[in-house]
Structures are given as structure tokens and as C-alpha cells.
Coordinates of C-alpha atoms and ligand atoms in Angstrom, one line a residue:
Chain A
X40 CA -178.7 49.2 -7.4
X41 CA -181.7 47.9 -7.3
X42 CA -183.5 45.0 -4.7
X43 CA -184.3 45.4 -0.9
X44 CA -182.7 46.6 2.2
X45 CA -180.2 43.8 3.9
X46 CA -178.8 46.3 6.5
X47 CA -180.1 50.1 7.4
X48 CA -178.7 52.4 9.2
X49 CA -180.4 55.4 10.3
X50 CA -179.4 58.0 12.2
X51 CA -175.9 56.3 13.9
X52 CA -174.2 57.1 16.4
X53 CA -171.8 56.9 19.7
X54 CA -169.7 58.7 21.4
X55 CA -167.6 56.2 23.7
X56 CA -166.9 58.7 26.4
X57 CA -169.2 60.2 28.1
X58 CA -167.8 63.5 27.8
X59 CA -165.6 61.9 25.0
X60 CA -166.0 62.9 21.2
X61 CA -168.3 61.1 18.7
X62 CA -166.9 58.3 16.7
X63 CA -169.9 58.4 14.6
X64 CA -171.3 61.4 14.4
X65 CA -174.4 60.9 12.4
X66 CA -174.7 57.9 9.9
X67 CA -177.3 56.7 7.5
X68 CA -176.6 53.7 4.6
X69 CA -178.5 51.2 4.0
X70 CA -176.7 47.8 2.0
X71 CA -178.3 46.3 -0.5
X72 CA -178.9 42.5 -0.7
X73 CA -176.0 41.2 -3.4
X74 CA -174.1 44.5 -3.5
X75 CA -170.1 44.7 -2.3
X76 CA -170.0 47.8 -0.2
X77 CA -167.6 49.8 0.8
X78 CA -167.2 52.4 4.2
X79 CA -164.0 54.4 2.9
X80 CA -161.8 56.7 5.6
X81 CA -158.7 57.5 7.0
X82 CA -157.3 56.0 9.8
X83 CA -160.4 56.8 13.1
X84 CA -163.0 57.8 11.1
X85 CA -165.2 55.6 12.2
X86 CA -165.7 52.4 10.2
X87 CA -164.0 49.7 12.6
X88 CA -167.0 51.6 16.0
X89 CA -170.1 51.0 12.1
X90 CA -169.4 47.5 12.0
X91 CA -169.0 46.9 15.5
X92 CA -173.1 48.3 15.7
X93 CA -173.6 45.9 12.7
X94 CA -172.1 43.8 14.5
X95 CA -173.9 43.3 18.4
X96 CA -170.0 44.9 19.1
X97 CA -171.3 48.7 20.1
X98 CA -174.8 49.6 21.6
X99 CA -175.2 52.8 19.5
X100 CA -176.4 56.2 21.6
X101 CA -178.5 57.0 19.3
X102 CA -179.9 55.6 15.9
X103 CA -180.9 52.3 14.1
X104 CA -179.7 49.5 12.8
X105 CA -181.5 46.6 11.4
X106 CA -180.1 43.5 9.7
X107 CA -182.5 41.6 7.4
X108 CA -185.5 43.4 9.8
X109 CA -184.0 43.3 13.0
X110 CA -183.2 45.1 15.4
X111 CA -179.4 45.2 16.7
X112 CA -180.0 46.5 19.9
X113 CA -182.6 44.6 20.1
X114 CA -182.6 41.0 18.1
X115 CA -178.9 40.4 18.5
X116 CA -179.6 36.7 18.2
X117 CA -181.0 37.2 15.1
X118 CA -178.6 39.2 13.7
X119 CA -176.2 37.1 15.2
X120 CA -177.0 34.4 13.0
X121 CA -177.2 36.3 9.8
X122 CA -173.7 37.9 9.4
X123 CA -170.1 36.9 10.0
X124 CA -167.2 38.9 10.7
X125 CA -163.1 39.3 9.9
X126 CA -161.8 41.6 12.4
X127 CA -158.6 43.7 11.6
X128 CA -157.1 41.4 14.3
X129 CA -156.7 37.7 14.2
X130 CA -159.2 35.9 16.4
X131 CA -158.6 32.6 16.1
X132 CA -158.9 29.5 18.6
X133 CA -155.6 29.6 20.2
X134 CA -155.8 26.5 21.3
X135 CA -157.0 24.6 18.5
X136 CA -156.0 22.9 14.8
X137 CA -157.2 24.4 12.0
X138 CA -160.0 22.8 11.7
X139 CA -161.1 21.9 14.5
X140 CA -161.6 25.8 14.7
X141 CA -164.1 25.2 11.8
X142 CA -166.0 22.9 13.1
X143 CA -166.2 24.2 16.9
X144 CA -167.5 27.3 14.8
X145 CA -169.9 25.4 13.2
X146 CA -171.2 23.6 16.5
X147 CA -171.9 26.7 17.3
X148 CA -174.3 27.7 14.2
X149 CA -175.7 24.3 15.1
X150 CA -173.9 23.0 12.1
X151 CA -175.3 18.7 12.9
X152 CA -172.0 17.2 13.6
X153 CA -172.5 13.7 10.8
X154 CA -171.5 16.7 8.3
X155 CA -168.9 19.5 10.6
X156 CA -166.1 18.0 9.9
X157 CA -166.7 16.8 6.0
X158 CA -168.1 20.8 5.5
X159 CA -164.6 21.8 7.1
X160 CA -162.3 20.0 4.5
X161 CA -164.2 21.0 1.7
X162 CA -163.8 24.7 3.1
X163 CA -160.3 24.7 4.2
X164 CA -159.3 23.3 0.4
X165 CA -161.4 26.0 -1.3
X166 CA -159.3 28.7 1.2
X167 CA -155.5 25.7 -0.4
X168 CA -155.4 25.0 3.3
X169 CA -155.5 21.2 2.2
X170 CA -152.4 20.4 3.9
X171 CA -152.6 22.8 7.1
X172 CA -155.5 21.8 8.7
X173 CA -154.0 19.9 11.5
X174 CA -151.8 22.5 12.8
X175 CA -152.1 24.7 15.0
X176 CA -153.0 28.5 14.4
X177 CA -150.4 30.3 15.9
X178 CA -148.1 28.8 13.4
X179 CA -150.5 30.1 10.5
X180 CA -149.2 33.5 8.4
X181 CA -150.9 36.9 8.6
X182 CA -152.2 35.7 4.9
X183 CA -152.9 32.0 5.8
X184 CA -155.1 32.4 9.2
X185 CA -157.0 35.3 7.1
X186 CA -158.2 33.2 4.4
X187 CA -158.2 30.3 8.1
X188 CA -160.8 33.4 8.6
X189 CA -162.6 33.4 5.9
X190 CA -163.1 29.6 5.8
X191 CA -164.5 29.5 9.5
X192 CA -167.1 32.8 8.7
X193 CA -168.8 31.1 6.0
X194 CA -169.0 28.2 8.1
X195 CA -172.1 29.0 8.9
X196 CA -173.5 30.5 5.5
X197 CA -173.7 34.0 6.6
X198 CA -175.8 36.1 4.5
X199 CA -173.9 39.5 5.2
X200 CA -169.9 39.3 5.4
X201 CA -167.7 41.9 7.1
X202 CA -164.5 43.0 6.8
X203 CA -162.7 45.0 8.7
X204 CA -159.7 46.5 6.4
X205 CA -159.2 42.9 5.1
X206 CA -156.1 43.8 2.8
X207 CA -154.3 46.1 4.6
X208 CA -151.9 43.8 6.4
X209 CA -151.3 41.0 3.2
X210 CA -148.7 40.2 0.8
X211 CA -149.9 41.1 -2.8
X212 CA -150.1 38.2 -3.9
X213 CA -152.4 36.9 -0.7
X214 CA -154.7 40.0 -1.7
X215 CA -155.6 39.9 -5.1
X216 CA -156.0 35.9 -3.5
X217 CA -158.9 37.5 -1.2
X218 CA -160.5 40.0 -4.2
X219 CA -160.9 36.9 -6.5
X220 CA -162.6 35.5 -3.5
X221 CA -165.1 38.6 -2.8
X222 CA -166.3 38.4 -6.5
X223 CA -166.6 34.7 -6.0
X224 CA -168.6 35.4 -3.4
X225 CA -170.7 37.9 -4.3
X226 CA -172.0 35.9 -7.9
X227 CA -172.7 33.7 -4.9
X228 CA -175.7 36.1 -3.5
X229 CA -173.1 36.7 -0.8
X230 CA -173.9 40.4 0.7
X231 CA -170.5 42.3 1.0
X232 CA -169.2 45.3 2.6
X233 CA -165.9 46.2 3.6
X234 CA -164.4 48.5 4.9
X235 CA -160.4 49.7 3.0
X236 CA -158.4 53.2 3.2
X237 CA -156.9 51.6 0.4
X238 CA -158.7 53.3 -2.6
X239 CA -157.7 50.3 -5.4
X240 CA -159.1 48.3 -3.3
X241 CA -162.4 50.4 -3.1
X242 CA -162.3 51.5 -7.1
X243 CA -162.4 47.7 -7.8
X244 CA -164.1 45.6 -5.6
X245 CA -167.0 48.1 -4.2
X246 CA -170.3 48.5 -6.5
X247 CA -171.4 51.4 -3.8
X248 CA -168.6 53.4 -1.5
X249 CA -169.4 55.3 1.4
X250 CA -166.4 57.9 2.2
X251 CA -166.3 58.4 5.5
X252 CA -164.6 61.3 7.3
X253 CA -164.5 62.9 11.7
X254 CA -167.7 59.8 11.9
X255 CA -170.0 60.8 8.8
X256 CA -170.9 60.3 5.8
X257 CA -169.8 63.0 2.9
X258 CA -170.2 61.0 -0.2
X259 CA -171.9 58.1 -1.5
X260 CA -172.3 56.9 -4.6
X261 CA -170.5 54.0 -7.2
X262 CA -167.2 54.5 -7.8
X263 CA -167.7 55.8 -11.3
X264 CA -170.3 58.5 -9.5
X265 CA -167.4 59.6 -7.2
X266 CA -165.1 59.8 -9.5
X267 CA -167.2 62.6 -11.6
X268 CA -167.5 65.0 -8.3
X269 CA -164.0 66.1 -9.5
X270 CA -164.6 69.0 -12.2
X271 CA -161.0 69.4 -13.3
X272 CA -161.2 65.5 -14.3
X273 CA -163.8 65.2 -16.8
X274 CA -161.7 65.2 -20.3
X275 CA -160.0 62.2 -22.6
X276 CA -156.9 61.5 -22.6
X277 CA -154.9 61.6 -25.9
X278 CA -151.6 60.2 -26.9
X279 CA -150.8 60.3 -31.0
X280 CA -148.2 59.2 -32.7
X281 CA -145.4 62.2 -34.0
X282 CA -144.4 65.0 -31.7
X283 CA -146.2 67.8 -32.8
X284 CA -148.9 69.1 -30.7
X285 CA -152.3 68.0 -31.7
X286 CA -154.1 70.7 -33.7
X287 CA -157.3 71.6 -31.6
X288 CA -160.0 73.9 -33.5
X289 CA -161.9 76.0 -30.7
X290 CA -165.5 74.8 -30.0
X291 CA -166.3 70.7 -29.0
X292 CA -166.8 72.0 -25.5
X293 CA -162.3 72.6 -24.6
X294 CA -161.8 74.2 -22.1
X295 CA -158.0 73.5 -21.8
X296 CA -155.5 71.3 -23.7
X297 CA -151.8 70.2 -21.5
X298 CA -148.8 68.3 -23.7
X299 CA -146.0 66.8 -23.9
X300 CA -144.1 64.8 -25.9
X301 CA -142.2 61.0 -25.5
X302 CA -140.4 59.6 -27.8
X303 CA -142.3 61.3 -31.2
X304 CA -145.1 60.9 -29.3
X305 CA -147.7 64.1 -27.7
X306 CA -149.6 62.7 -25.1
X307 CA -152.0 65.1 -24.3
X308 CA -154.1 65.6 -21.8
X309 CA -157.7 67.0 -23.1
X310 CA -160.4 68.7 -20.4
X311 CA -163.9 70.1 -20.6
X312 CA -166.8 68.0 -21.3
X313 CA -165.5 66.5 -25.4
X314 CA -166.4 63.1 -26.1
X315 CA -163.7 60.8 -26.6
X316 CA -165.8 60.0 -29.9
X317 CA -165.4 63.5 -30.9
X318 CA -161.4 64.2 -30.3
X319 CA -161.3 60.6 -32.4
X320 CA -162.6 62.8 -35.6
X321 CA -160.4 66.0 -34.8
X322 CA -156.9 63.2 -34.7
X323 CA -158.2 61.7 -38.3
X324 CA -159.8 65.0 -39.4
X325 CA -155.6 66.1 -39.0
X326 CA -154.6 63.5 -40.3
X327 CA -152.9 62.1 -37.6
X328 CA -151.9 58.1 -36.3
X329 CA -153.9 58.0 -33.3
X330 CA -152.6 55.5 -30.4
X331 CA -154.3 55.5 -27.1
X332 CA -157.2 58.0 -26.5
X333 CA -158.9 57.6 -22.1
X334 CA -161.9 59.2 -20.4
X335 CA -160.2 60.9 -17.9
X336 CA -162.0 59.7 -14.4
X337 CA -159.3 60.8 -11.7
X338 CA -158.6 58.4 -9.0
X339 CA -160.7 57.8 -5.6
X340 CA -157.6 59.6 -4.2
X341 CA -158.4 62.4 -5.8
X342 CA -162.5 62.0 -5.2
X343 CA -161.1 61.9 -1.5
X344 CA -158.8 64.9 -1.8
X345 CA -161.1 67.3 -3.3
X346 CA -164.0 66.5 -1.0
X347 CA -161.6 67.3 2.3
X348 CA -159.2 68.8 1.6
X349 CA -156.5 66.2 2.9
X350 CA -154.7 63.4 2.1
X351 CA -156.1 60.1 2.8
X352 CA -153.2 58.7 5.0
Chain B
X234 CA -184.0 31.4 18.3
X235 CA -184.2 30.0 22.1
X236 CA -183.0 26.4 19.7
X237 CA -179.8 28.0 18.2
X238 CA -179.4 29.6 21.2
X239 CA -179.3 25.9 23.4
X240 CA -176.8 24.5 20.9
X241 CA -174.4 27.3 21.0
X242 CA -174.6 27.3 24.5
X243 CA -173.7 23.0 24.1
X244 CA -171.1 23.6 21.7
X245 CA -169.3 25.8 23.4
X246 CA -169.0 24.0 27.0
X247 CA -168.3 20.9 24.6
X248 CA -165.4 23.0 23.3
X249 CA -163.7 24.0 26.3
X250 CA -164.4 20.2 27.7
X251 CA -162.2 19.1 24.6
X252 CA -159.9 21.4 25.6
X253 CA -160.1 20.4 28.7
X254 CA -159.3 16.8 28.5
X255 CA -157.9 16.1 25.2
X256 CA -155.5 19.4 25.2
X257 CA -155.1 21.0 28.5
X258 CA -155.2 18.8 31.4
X259 CA -151.9 18.8 32.5
X260 CA -150.6 22.3 32.6
X261 CA -154.4 23.0 34.2
X262 CA -154.0 20.2 36.9
X263 CA -150.1 21.2 37.9
X264 CA -151.0 25.0 37.8
X265 CA -154.3 24.1 40.2
X266 CA -152.8 21.4 42.6
X267 CA -148.8 22.5 43.0
X268 CA -149.8 25.0 45.7
X269 CA -152.9 23.4 47.4
X270 CA -149.8 20.7 47.6
X271 CA -147.2 22.6 49.2
X272 CA -150.1 23.7 51.7
X273 CA -151.0 20.1 52.7
X274 CA -147.1 19.3 53.1
X275 CA -145.9 22.2 54.5
X276 CA -148.5 23.2 57.4
X277 CA -150.2 19.6 58.1
X278 CA -147.0 17.3 57.5
X279 CA -143.4 19.5 57.9
X280 CA -144.9 21.6 60.3
X281 CA -146.3 19.2 62.9
X282 CA -143.4 16.5 62.6
X283 CA -140.5 19.5 63.8
X284 CA -143.0 20.2 66.4
X285 CA -144.5 23.7 65.5
X286 CA -148.1 22.1 64.8
X287 CA -150.5 20.1 66.3
X288 CA -150.3 16.7 64.8
X289 CA -153.7 16.5 64.5
X290 CA -153.6 20.2 62.5
X291 CA -153.4 18.2 59.1
X292 CA -157.1 16.6 59.6
X293 CA -158.4 20.7 60.9
X294 CA -156.4 22.0 57.1
X295 CA -157.9 19.6 54.9
X296 CA -161.4 21.6 55.0
X297 CA -159.9 24.8 54.0
X298 CA -157.1 23.4 51.6
X299 CA -160.0 21.2 49.3
X300 CA -161.9 25.0 49.8
X301 CA -159.0 27.3 48.4
X302 CA -158.2 24.3 46.0
X303 CA -161.2 24.8 44.5
X304 CA -162.0 28.3 44.3
X305 CA -159.0 29.3 43.1
X306 CA -159.0 27.0 40.4
X307 CA -162.1 27.8 39.3
X308 CA -161.0 31.5 39.9
X309 CA -158.6 31.4 37.9
X310 CA -159.9 29.2 35.4
X311 CA -161.8 32.6 34.4
X312 CA -160.2 35.1 34.7
X313 CA -157.2 34.8 33.7
X314 CA -158.6 33.5 30.0
X315 CA -161.4 35.8 29.9
X316 CA -158.0 39.1 30.8
X317 CA -156.4 37.5 27.1
X318 CA -159.2 36.5 24.9
X319 CA -160.5 40.0 25.5
X320 CA -157.6 42.2 25.7
X321 CA -154.5 39.9 23.4
X322 CA -155.9 37.2 21.0
X323 CA -159.1 38.5 20.5
X324 CA -160.7 35.0 20.9
X325 CA -164.1 35.9 22.8
X326 CA -164.7 37.2 19.7
X327 CA -167.0 34.0 17.9
X328 CA -167.8 33.2 20.6
X329 CA -170.1 36.5 21.3
X330 CA -170.7 36.7 17.7
X331 CA -172.2 33.0 18.0
X332 CA -176.1 33.1 18.2
X333 CA -176.5 32.9 22.0
X334 CA -176.8 35.4 24.9
X335 CA -174.5 38.0 25.6
X336 CA -175.1 36.6 29.3
X337 CA -175.3 33.3 27.9
X338 CA -171.2 32.9 27.5
X339 CA -170.5 34.5 30.6
X340 CA -172.5 31.8 32.4
X341 CA -170.9 29.3 30.5
X342 CA -167.2 30.4 31.4
X343 CA -168.5 30.4 35.0
X344 CA -170.3 26.7 33.9
X345 CA -166.2 25.5 32.8
X346 CA -164.4 27.5 35.1
X347 CA -166.4 25.9 38.0
X348 CA -166.7 22.4 36.9
X349 CA -161.8 22.7 36.3
X350 CA -162.4 23.4 40.2
X351 CA -164.6 20.6 41.1
X352 CA -162.5 18.6 39.4
X353 CA -159.1 20.0 41.1
X354 CA -160.7 19.9 44.4
X355 CA -162.5 16.7 44.5
X356 CA -158.1 15.0 43.8
X357 CA -157.2 17.4 46.5
X358 CA -158.8 14.6 48.8
X359 CA -156.4 11.4 47.7
X360 CA -153.1 13.9 47.4
X361 CA -154.8 14.2 51.2
X362 CA -154.3 11.0 52.1
X363 CA -151.2 11.0 50.6
X364 CA -149.9 13.7 51.9
X365 CA -151.3 14.3 55.4
X366 CA -149.7 11.6 58.2
X367 CA -152.8 10.7 59.8
X368 CA -154.5 10.7 55.6
X369 CA -157.4 11.5 55.0
X370 CA -160.2 10.0 57.4
X371 CA -164.0 10.4 56.3
X372 CA -166.0 8.2 58.6
X373 CA -167.8 11.1 59.8
X374 CA -168.6 13.2 56.5
X375 CA -171.5 14.3 55.5
X376 CA -171.2 13.2 52.2
X377 CA -174.9 15.7 50.7
X378 CA -172.8 18.4 52.5
X379 CA -169.9 17.7 51.0
X380 CA -171.0 17.5 47.6
X381 CA -172.9 20.7 47.8
X382 CA -169.9 23.0 49.6
X383 CA -167.9 21.0 46.1
X384 CA -170.2 22.4 42.9
X385 CA -171.1 25.7 44.5
X386 CA -167.6 26.2 46.4
X387 CA -167.1 25.9 42.5
X388 CA -169.4 28.2 40.9
X389 CA -168.8 30.8 44.2
X390 CA -164.7 31.0 42.9
X391 CA -166.2 31.4 39.5
X392 CA -168.1 34.5 40.5
X393 CA -165.3 35.9 42.2
X394 CA -163.1 34.9 39.3
X395 CA -165.6 36.9 36.4
X396 CA -165.9 40.3 38.3
X397 CA -161.7 40.1 38.1
X398 CA -160.6 39.0 34.8
X399 CA -163.3 42.0 33.8
X400 CA -162.7 44.7 37.0
X401 CA -159.2 44.7 36.0
X402 CA -157.9 46.4 33.3
X403 CA -155.5 44.3 31.1
X404 CA -152.4 46.3 31.8
X405 CA -152.2 45.6 35.4
X406 CA -153.3 42.6 35.4
X407 CA -149.9 40.9 36.9
X408 CA -150.3 42.9 39.6
X409 CA -153.9 42.9 40.3
X410 CA -154.1 39.2 40.8
X411 CA -151.2 40.1 43.0
X412 CA -153.1 42.4 44.9
X413 CA -155.5 40.5 45.0
X414 CA -155.3 36.9 45.4
X415 CA -152.7 37.3 48.5
X416 CA -155.5 38.3 50.8
X417 CA -158.1 36.0 48.9
X418 CA -156.3 33.4 50.5
X419 CA -155.2 34.2 53.5
X420 CA -158.2 35.8 55.1
X421 CA -161.2 32.8 53.9
X422 CA -160.4 30.6 56.9
X423 CA -159.1 28.3 54.9
X424 CA -156.2 27.7 57.4
X425 CA -157.9 27.2 60.5
X426 CA -161.5 27.4 62.1
X427 CA -163.8 30.9 61.8
X428 CA -164.8 30.2 65.4
X429 CA -160.6 30.2 66.6
X430 CA -160.6 34.1 65.6
X431 CA -162.9 34.9 68.4
X432 CA -159.5 36.7 70.5
X433 CA -158.7 38.5 67.0
X434 CA -162.2 39.9 66.7
X435 CA -161.5 42.6 63.6
X436 CA -159.9 40.3 61.6
X437 CA -162.4 37.2 61.8
X438 CA -164.8 40.7 60.8
X439 CA -163.3 41.0 57.8
X440 CA -162.9 37.3 56.7
X441 CA -166.8 37.3 56.6
X442 CA -166.2 39.9 52.9
X443 CA -164.5 36.6 52.1
X444 CA -166.8 34.2 50.0
X445 CA -164.0 31.0 50.7
X446 CA -164.6 31.9 54.7
X447 CA -168.5 30.4 54.1
X448 CA -166.9 27.9 51.2
X449 CA -164.3 26.9 54.2
X450 CA -166.5 26.2 57.1
X451 CA -169.4 25.0 55.2
X452 CA -166.2 22.1 54.3
X453 CA -165.4 22.0 57.9
X454 CA -168.6 21.0 58.6
X455 CA -169.4 18.4 56.1
X456 CA -165.7 16.7 55.9
X457 CA -164.8 16.5 60.4
X458 CA -166.8 16.9 63.7
X459 CA -164.7 20.7 64.3
X460 CA -166.2 23.7 65.2
X461 CA -167.0 25.8 62.6
X462 CA -170.2 28.4 60.8
X463 CA -173.5 27.5 61.9
X464 CA -175.2 25.5 58.8
X465 CA -177.8 28.3 58.1
X466 CA -174.8 31.5 58.6
X467 CA -172.8 29.3 56.1
X468 CA -176.2 29.0 53.5
X469 CA -176.7 33.0 54.5
X470 CA -172.4 33.2 53.2
X471 CA -172.9 31.3 50.0
X472 CA -176.2 32.4 49.2
X473 CA -174.9 36.6 49.2
X474 CA -171.9 35.6 47.8
X475 CA -173.5 34.0 44.3
X476 CA -175.5 37.2 43.9
X477 CA -173.4 39.8 44.5
X478 CA -170.9 38.4 42.5
X479 CA -172.9 36.8 39.5
X480 CA -174.2 39.7 39.5
X481 CA -171.1 42.3 39.0
X482 CA -168.9 39.5 36.5
X483 CA -171.9 39.0 34.8
X484 CA -172.9 42.8 34.5
X485 CA -168.9 42.6 34.0
X486 CA -168.2 41.1 31.6
X487 CA -171.5 42.1 29.0
X488 CA -169.6 46.0 29.7
X489 CA -166.6 44.1 28.3
X490 CA -168.4 42.8 25.3
X491 CA -170.5 45.7 24.6
X492 CA -168.6 48.8 23.9
Ligands
LIG187 N1 -163.2 51.3 22.3 C1 -163.1 52.6 22.6 N2 -163.7 53.4 22.9 C2 -163.1 55.3 23.0 N3 -162.8 55.8 21.7 C3 -162.7 54.6 20.9 C4 -162.7 53.2 20.9 N4 -162.9 52.5 19.8 C5 -162.7 53.6 19.0 N5 -163.3 54.9 19.8 C6 -162.0 56.0 18.2 O1 -163.3 56.4 18.1 C7 -163.1 56.8 16.9 C8 -163.0 55.6 15.3 O2 -162.8 55.2 15.9 P1 -163.0 53.4 14.4 O3 -163.9 53.6 14.7 O4 -161.8 52.6 15.3 O5 -162.2 54.1 13.5 P2 -161.5 53.4 11.9 O6 -161.8 52.0 12.0 O7 -162.0 54.1 10.9 O8 -160.2 53.7 12.1 C9 -161.6 56.6 16.9 O9 -161.0 58.0 17.6 C10 -160.7 56.2 18.7 O10 -160.0 56.8 18.9
LIG188 MG1 -160.5 50.4 11.9

């Protein structure tokens, strides 16, 4: 990634109770303007605490956090002007209707009276809530409440949008909608940070991912970079017509082969430094029909197990 | 930055006014007035009528009930919503992330609660006129004193409410409300002039710890020519109450707002 850092977290520690354990035990990272940055880790890893430190809601025990150059501890108001948060649990204003939630939020951020309502209507429409503008928010389903919170967050055009486990409680359709929304926002130049314990989500959305466990970052890279940490998962997966195994001469970086037959096809997992192109040549040389050829990259789930020796959930 | 914070403060206040007057008025007024109406009716009308109190007791009662309504309404309108917003609905979060300092959010809560207290308190005067046998006689009232006591009393109630709402853990809230409100109501010189406690010295001293004592006594001085605590002591009591509870309340709020 290139570009300037929008968020800098340096040496962050947080201990909630004087003699309790550290919820965050020394975290450093930066978020580059325009990227989608993920914090991936199991429950209790310290993700929400880290978000709290960025959003002025948690006072660090040690360390420095800045947003757009403003120190969170010393210039909280400037930080709050630049960020928006979609929390783990809904926090909508239950005394108000949906559109009133947006209108008043905009007012908190100094949006002129003339334009508040129109902007709110546009935002509701963008989030597919236009028919429900005047409903009280406690009649909203979980997915709708979240879309409303996103609409609210966008009312003041934040530079950084933070989502804490946004898809944990969503049905598949709302989840896809959210993913599309996040990708769309990123294209409009909004920087995003999300926490998740969902590998597929992290893999699909994030430009970079910090894997956190027990309050520390144990790896930080692109999804592809993280997967390449898996030694055994380097290789190529190949499917050819015909039940007999593919003959592979030695060399070419092949370390081992696992094969199986399925309905007159042979599937092989060829481990080692062998390239897909070289394998395609070998298939042709053996005079076999190539059906599928795929580089194996492993899943982030495997990466997590590899790094910590534990399942993620 | 200051401009943004000013705008945010005004907008928060606007939201609360909107909810008070457009959404919440009837439930809010019934919650704040029901108890004082019964106090006025039972102590001011029923007791004299059955001969258990002198007929003039109603006149002695009004300033105290006015003080009680002001303070209790303000107190409850900050304490209860705070507990709910911090623990259950999390509504407070949208305010805490608005571009203003956390202490200002607390200040705005105090302001709107005081306003609600003032609203409830003022209505006690016409209600007294309706309920009390002798009506309400304001011919001897000091208007400046009355307005000052209404505003300061409501603010003091709001400060006590802020302490209460942020000091009590949410799981204890129901029991805490009973345990704190009941002594608050009955040690505030509401139903008798403070001076008349001369014969019950220890209780008279205890009541000095309750900010409501000063509001009741000040109100008594402003509204009637009954005996009351000297204005200087009332003023001192109020200043100390506002300072102590205001400080503890804002500190409690900040601690709840930032982990
Ligand atoms: N307000 C709090 N007071 C005390 N401990 C807390 C508080 N919030 C979180 N913790 C503890 O800090 C650790 C990290 O929590 P959290 O940041 O919420 O993790 P995550 O979001 O990754 O699930 C956990 O052990 C949790 O119990
Ligand atoms: Mg969390």
C-alpha cells in the first residue's frame, strides 16, 4: 500500500483493572488512507478495546494513538469529527424515528438545517430504507438497524469508518449488502477498519489484516501474504480426465503428491515449489485432458491455526 | 473546534427539547407530578379535614412540595435515562462520539434535566391552587427569590441525579432507587420547617446533608412569611451542594464514558 497513514497506533497497552490482565498488550499498526484494514482474532483478543482507543472511548494505559495526526488523548474532538463507528450492538436513539435519528446526528455534526432532511432521505434510500423513514427504530430488524447505523455514520462524511464485527449477526443477504456497501465506500475514498472473526469476510474485503490474539498482533499482511505463511499449503491442485494417476517425473520442485479418484477423474494436490504453468506442461506431456488447475493458497483459518495452534472460534 | 462543540451542544439540547415536548410530554408530566399531587392532597387536604393536622398546614406544605417536585423530577430525569443509555440501549454512544468534550455531554444532561424539573415544579403552583383548601397565596412572595430557588433547586436535583445515575451499577438500579430516593424525600425539610426540628437535634443535623433542605427552606422564605433558615445559610448550602454533587456527577459521568 502507498499513501499516508490516517491512523497510527504505537505501543498501545490497555489494562482495565489495576491488577487485572492486559486486554491489549502492546499493539502497533497504521491504517493507510483509502484501505480496508481488518483486525482478525477470536473473542476476547482485544479488538473492541483497540477500536475504543481509536474512537476516544478507551483511555490507553500506555501508547500513542493518532487519527489524521490528532492525538486521541489530547484532541478528542478533532478525532471525533473525522470518524464514525458502527458498534457491535445497536445504539440507535429509540425515542426517535429512523429519519430523525439521521437528522439529529447530522445536527450534532453541524450540518445546516436546510440540508439535513434531504441528505437523510438520500441516505435512507441508498441503504434501502426509504419506506421505513418514519418508523420507530425499535421496530427495525437487526439487518435494518445496522443499515440505519451505517446511514447515520455516513451523514457526517467521516474519513474513517470503523465497523466492529459488522456481519456476525446478519443473515446472508444483509451480509452481501454490507460487503458491497463497504467496497463501494472504499471506492469513494473512505478508509475502513473492521474487526471480525470471520475468515471469509476478512479475506474478501480487507487490503491488509492484522491477526490479533491475547492482545498482541501475531501477523500483519495482505490476505495473500498471510496465506503464504503456510508452508504446507504451497502447491498446485490439479484435476485431469481419466481415473489413473498423473505420472509426475521427479524434480520440478515437487515434494509430495496426494491423489484421489472421483467419477472418472483424478484430483491431485501437488505440494512444493512447482508452478501451475509447469504442471500444465506435464499434463500435456502425459497426453491427459486438463479439467482444472488451481494454485493452493490455504485459508486464513489455516493461517490462524498455524500461528496459534488453536482454532479461531 | 470550539464552534463544532458549541453546535453539537445546541443540537443535543434541541434533540432533548424535541423529545420532551413532542414525544414524551404526557408520560413525563404524569411521572413527575403524580407523587406531589398525592402529597398535596393527603397532607394538605385530607389530614386537615379529618382533624389530623391544622387547616393551615397546606400553606406550610406548598414550598416543600414545590422543592421536592423540582428536585425529584430533575433527579429522575437524569439518573434513570443515564443508567438505561449507558447499559441497555447504548444510546449515549452517539452523543459521546459527537464533536464535543465528554464533560459537555454531562453538562447538557444536567441542563435538560433541570429544565424538566422546572417545568414540573412550576405546575405545582396551579395544582396547589386547585387542591389545597386555602388555595395558594403569593401576595407575600419574593419573585426573584422564587425564580432563583426554582432554577437552582432544579440544577441541584440534576446534579444529585448525575451522581446517582453514574455511581450505581445497572444491576442494582431498582434497589438503589428505593434506597436513595426514600431518605432523600423524607430528610429534605419538605413537610416541616427545618427550624421546627430544634427539639430533634440529631435529625436536624442529619438533614443538613440533604441538598433539598436548602431548597425547601429557601422556597419557604421566598413564598411565605413562615420561619425559615437564614438566606445566607441557604445560599451557602446550595453553593456547596452544587459544587460537591456537580463535581462528583461530572467525574462519575466521565468515568462511565471513557473506560
Ligand atoms: N470494560 C471492560 N472492563 C474490564 N474488562 C474488559 C472490558 N472490556 C473488555 N474487557 C476484557 O478485555 C479483553 C479484550 O476484550 P475485547 O477488546 O472486547 O475483545 P474482542 O473485541 O476481541 O472480543 C477481554 O478479556 C475482556 O473480558
Ligand atoms: Mg469485540
